[in-house]
Amino acid sequence: MNREEHEAHLRKVLKILRENKLYAMFSKCEFWLEKVAFWGHVVTKDGVAVDPSKVQACETTFQELKSSPTSAPVLTLPNESGEYEVYTDASKNGLGCVLMKYGKVVACASRQLKPHEKNYPTHDLELGAIVLH
C-alpha cells in the first residue's frame, strides 16, 4: 500500500468512527512513521527486529554474568560460540523465559503479571515473555 492508498484508507476509517460518534485523540496518534518500537522490538516496512538498545543491554548483562557467576542465578556460563535458544511461556498469571545453550540452562526469569496486564491478549503476553529475558 502506498502513501496515497494509506491516506484514503485512513480517511475512511476516521469517517466511519465519526459517523458512529467515536473520535480519535490526535494528540495520541502518529501517522506515517518509518519505525515503531513495541515491547523491545522495532517494527518497520522490512519486518520486525529486536531493538538494538535491548541487544546491547543483554550483551552487557551477559558480560556481567560471565564476570561474576557466583552472585547471579546462572546455571552454566555462556560462551560466544554456537547459538542460544530462548524458551518463553505466558499465562494469565505470569511470564517466564529460559535461556539455553547446548541443552543446558544459562539463565531463567519469571514474574507475576500486574493486574492490568491480565487483560492483555495472549500474543502480547508472549511478546512480553520474550522481552522479560
PDB file of C-alpha atoms in Angstrom:
ATOM      1  CA  MET A   1       0.000   0.000   0.000  1.00  0.00           C
ATOM      2  CA  ASN A   2       1.473   3.365  -0.964  1.00  0.00           C
ATOM      3  CA  ARG A   3       1.057   6.609   0.946  1.00  0.00           C
ATOM      4  CA  GLU A   4      -1.957   7.800  -1.092  1.00  0.00           C
ATOM      5  CA  GLU A   5      -3.811   4.493  -0.653  1.00  0.00           C
ATOM      6  CA  HIS A   6      -2.983   4.526   3.040  1.00  0.00           C
ATOM      7  CA  GLU A   7      -4.276   8.089   3.390  1.00  0.00           C
ATOM      8  CA  ALA A   8      -7.534   7.179   1.620  1.00  0.00           C
ATOM      9  CA  HIS A   9      -7.956   4.138   3.885  1.00  0.00           C
ATOM     10  CA  LEU A  10      -7.256   6.267   6.965  1.00  0.00           C
ATOM     11  CA  ARG A  11      -9.855   8.843   5.878  1.00  0.00           C
ATOM     12  CA  LYS A  12     -12.452   6.037   5.501  1.00  0.00           C
ATOM     13  CA  VAL A  13     -11.693   4.715   8.971  1.00  0.00           C
ATOM     14  CA  LEU A  14     -11.910   8.158  10.562  1.00  0.00           C
ATOM     15  CA  LYS A  15     -15.181   8.861   8.703  1.00  0.00           C
ATOM     16  CA  ILE A  16     -16.712   5.609   9.999  1.00  0.00           C
ATOM     17  CA  LEU A  17     -15.597   6.476  13.522  1.00  0.00           C
ATOM     18  CA  ARG A  18     -17.145   9.963  13.256  1.00  0.00           C
ATOM     19  CA  GLU A  19     -20.419   8.552  11.864  1.00  0.00           C
ATOM     20  CA  ASN A  20     -20.613   6.329  14.942  1.00  0.00           C
ATOM     21  CA  LYS A  21     -19.772   9.226  17.259  1.00  0.00           C
ATOM     22  CA  LEU A  22     -16.327   7.841  18.052  1.00  0.00           C
ATOM     23  CA  TYR A  23     -13.339  10.122  17.798  1.00  0.00           C
ATOM     24  CA  ALA A  24      -9.606   9.633  17.639  1.00  0.00           C
ATOM     25  CA  MET A  25      -7.418  11.610  20.036  1.00  0.00           C
ATOM     26  CA  PHE A  26      -4.980  13.067  17.535  1.00  0.00           C
ATOM     27  CA  SER A  27      -2.642  14.062  20.360  1.00  0.00           C
ATOM     28  CA  LYS A  28      -2.083  10.320  20.852  1.00  0.00           C
ATOM     29  CA  CYS A  29      -1.902   9.423  17.148  1.00  0.00           C
ATOM     30  CA  GLU A  30       1.140   9.248  14.922  1.00  0.00           C
ATOM     31  CA  PHE A  31       0.988   8.615  11.194  1.00  0.00           C
ATOM     32  CA  TRP A  32       3.499   7.594   8.527  1.00  0.00           C
ATOM     33  CA  LEU A  33       6.208   6.579  10.942  1.00  0.00           C
ATOM     34  CA  GLU A  34       9.218   4.817   9.437  1.00  0.00           C
ATOM     35  CA  LYS A  35       9.556   2.602  12.509  1.00  0.00           C
ATOM     36  CA  VAL A  36       7.645   1.828  15.698  1.00  0.00           C
ATOM     37  CA  ALA A  37       9.108   0.496  18.948  1.00  0.00           C
ATOM     38  CA  PHE A  38       6.966  -2.150  20.676  1.00  0.00           C
ATOM     39  CA  TRP A  39       7.995  -4.163  23.765  1.00  0.00           C
ATOM     40  CA  GLY A  40      11.687  -4.279  22.907  1.00  0.00           C
ATOM     41  CA  HIS A  41      11.188  -4.753  19.184  1.00  0.00           C
ATOM     42  CA  VAL A  42      11.272  -2.383  16.232  1.00  0.00           C
ATOM     43  CA  VAL A  43       8.634  -2.738  13.503  1.00  0.00           C
ATOM     44  CA  THR A  44       9.497  -1.312  10.053  1.00  0.00           C
ATOM     45  CA  LYS A  45       8.341  -1.860   6.485  1.00  0.00           C
ATOM     46  CA  ASP A  46      11.035  -4.565   6.285  1.00  0.00           C
ATOM     47  CA  GLY A  47       9.659  -6.534   9.233  1.00  0.00           C
ATOM     48  CA  VAL A  48      10.192  -6.954  12.959  1.00  0.00           C
ATOM     49  CA  ALA A  49      13.609  -6.890  14.641  1.00  0.00           C
ATOM     50  CA  VAL A  50      14.905  -6.776  18.176  1.00  0.00           C
ATOM     51  CA  ASP A  51      15.538  -3.228  19.388  1.00  0.00           C
ATOM     52  CA  PRO A  52      19.325  -2.688  19.129  1.00  0.00           C
ATOM     53  CA  SER A  53      19.380  -0.969  22.535  1.00  0.00           C
ATOM     54  CA  LYS A  54      17.916  -4.143  24.067  1.00  0.00           C
ATOM     55  CA  VAL A  55      20.607  -6.243  22.384  1.00  0.00           C
ATOM     56  CA  GLN A  56      23.289  -4.001  23.899  1.00  0.00           C
ATOM     57  CA  ALA A  57      21.638  -4.267  27.314  1.00  0.00           C
ATOM     58  CA  CYS A  58      21.588  -8.098  27.031  1.00  0.00           C
ATOM     59  CA  GLU A  59      25.216  -8.208  25.948  1.00  0.00           C
ATOM     60  CA  THR A  60      26.172  -6.014  28.915  1.00  0.00           C
ATOM     61  CA  THR A  61      24.193  -8.261  31.259  1.00  0.00           C
ATOM     62  CA  PHE A  62      25.833 -11.398  29.872  1.00  0.00           C
ATOM     63  CA  GLN A  63      29.275  -9.848  30.304  1.00  0.00           C
ATOM     64  CA  GLU A  64      28.395  -9.080  33.916  1.00  0.00           C
ATOM     65  CA  LEU A  65      27.172 -12.650  34.404  1.00  0.00           C
ATOM     66  CA  LYS A  66      30.382 -14.040  32.982  1.00  0.00           C
ATOM     67  CA  SER A  67      32.494 -11.909  35.315  1.00  0.00           C
ATOM     68  CA  SER A  68      30.563 -12.751  38.496  1.00  0.00           C
ATOM     69  CA  PRO A  69      28.817 -16.121  38.119  1.00  0.00           C
ATOM     70  CA  THR A  70      28.652 -16.774  41.859  1.00  0.00           C
ATOM     71  CA  SER A  71      26.363 -13.824  42.541  1.00  0.00           C
ATOM     72  CA  ALA A  72      23.995 -14.319  39.594  1.00  0.00           C
ATOM     73  CA  PRO A  73      21.336 -17.009  39.083  1.00  0.00           C
ATOM     74  CA  VAL A  74      23.294 -18.725  36.295  1.00  0.00           C
ATOM     75  CA  LEU A  75      23.482 -22.486  35.952  1.00  0.00           C
ATOM     76  CA  THR A  76      26.139 -22.638  33.241  1.00  0.00           C
ATOM     77  CA  LEU A  77      28.376 -19.942  31.833  1.00  0.00           C
ATOM     78  CA  PRO A  78      27.541 -18.562  28.393  1.00  0.00           C
ATOM     79  CA  ASN A  79      30.225 -18.547  25.731  1.00  0.00           C
ATOM     80  CA  GLU A  80      30.471 -16.861  22.359  1.00  0.00           C
ATOM     81  CA  SER A  81      30.378 -19.967  20.138  1.00  0.00           C
ATOM     82  CA  GLY A  82      27.138 -21.555  18.931  1.00  0.00           C
ATOM     83  CA  GLU A  83      23.572 -20.347  19.130  1.00  0.00           C
ATOM     84  CA  TYR A  84      21.333 -19.676  22.089  1.00  0.00           C
ATOM     85  CA  GLU A  85      17.785 -20.936  22.449  1.00  0.00           C
ATOM     86  CA  VAL A  86      15.118 -18.907  24.238  1.00  0.00           C
ATOM     87  CA  TYR A  87      12.005 -20.616  25.545  1.00  0.00           C
ATOM     88  CA  THR A  88       9.159 -18.423  26.717  1.00  0.00           C
ATOM     89  CA  ASP A  89       5.806 -19.014  28.296  1.00  0.00           C
ATOM     90  CA  ALA A  90       2.942 -16.737  29.207  1.00  0.00           C
ATOM     91  CA  SER A  91      -0.246 -17.436  31.097  1.00  0.00           C
ATOM     92  CA  LYS A  92      -2.892 -15.256  32.655  1.00  0.00           C
ATOM     93  CA  ASN A  93      -0.838 -15.421  35.879  1.00  0.00           C
ATOM     94  CA  GLY A  94       2.736 -14.752  34.819  1.00  0.00           C
ATOM     95  CA  LEU A  95       5.574 -14.648  32.319  1.00  0.00           C
ATOM     96  CA  GLY A  96       8.625 -16.857  32.155  1.00  0.00           C
ATOM     97  CA  CYS A  97      11.634 -17.476  29.963  1.00  0.00           C
ATOM     98  CA  VAL A  98      14.699 -19.710  29.885  1.00  0.00           C
ATOM     99  CA  LEU A  99      17.936 -19.051  28.001  1.00  0.00           C
ATOM    100  CA  MET A 100      19.655 -22.281  26.936  1.00  0.00           C
ATOM    101  CA  LYS A 101      22.812 -23.271  25.117  1.00  0.00           C
ATOM    102  CA  TYR A 102      23.734 -26.799  24.068  1.00  0.00           C
ATOM    103  CA  GLY A 103      20.751 -28.110  26.030  1.00  0.00           C
ATOM    104  CA  LYS A 104      21.875 -26.518  29.314  1.00  0.00           C
ATOM    105  CA  VAL A 105      20.143 -23.686  31.142  1.00  0.00           C
ATOM    106  CA  VAL A 106      22.173 -20.494  31.119  1.00  0.00           C
ATOM    107  CA  ALA A 107      19.640 -18.226  32.855  1.00  0.00           C
ATOM    108  CA  CYS A 108      15.950 -18.062  33.641  1.00  0.00           C
ATOM    109  CA  ALA A 109      13.499 -15.428  34.769  1.00  0.00           C
ATOM    110  CA  SER A 110       9.838 -15.215  35.656  1.00  0.00           C
ATOM    111  CA  ARG A 111       7.426 -12.759  37.158  1.00  0.00           C
ATOM    112  CA  GLN A 112       3.761 -12.437  38.000  1.00  0.00           C
ATOM    113  CA  LEU A 113       1.520 -10.300  35.840  1.00  0.00           C
ATOM    114  CA  LYS A 114       0.436  -6.921  37.093  1.00  0.00           C
ATOM    115  CA  PRO A 115      -3.356  -6.575  37.443  1.00  0.00           C
ATOM    116  CA  HIS A 116      -3.766  -4.527  34.234  1.00  0.00           C
ATOM    117  CA  GLU A 117      -1.601  -6.992  32.254  1.00  0.00           C
ATOM    118  CA  LYS A 118      -4.087  -9.796  32.907  1.00  0.00           C
ATOM    119  CA  ASN A 119      -6.312  -8.148  30.271  1.00  0.00           C
ATOM    120  CA  TYR A 120      -3.634  -8.301  27.566  1.00  0.00           C
ATOM    121  CA  PRO A 121      -4.150 -10.687  24.634  1.00  0.00           C
ATOM    122  CA  THR A 122      -2.047 -13.878  24.659  1.00  0.00           C
ATOM    123  CA  HIS A 123       0.052 -12.651  21.718  1.00  0.00           C
ATOM    124  CA  ASP A 124       1.112  -9.545  23.675  1.00  0.00           C
ATOM    125  CA  LEU A 125       1.894 -11.645  26.750  1.00  0.00           C
ATOM    126  CA  GLU A 126       4.092 -13.967  24.672  1.00  0.00           C
ATOM    127  CA  LEU A 127       5.975 -10.912  23.366  1.00  0.00           C
ATOM    128  CA  GLY A 128       6.287  -9.697  26.934  1.00  0.00           C
ATOM    129  CA  ALA A 129       7.856 -13.004  27.958  1.00  0.00           C
ATOM    130  CA  ILE A 130      10.468 -12.557  25.213  1.00  0.00           C
ATOM    131  CA  VAL A 131      11.231  -9.037  26.424  1.00  0.00           C
ATOM    132  CA  LEU A 132      11.443 -10.330  30.026  1.00  0.00           C
ATOM    133  CA  HIS A 133      14.649 -12.241  29.291  1.00  0.00           C
TER     134      HIS A 133
END
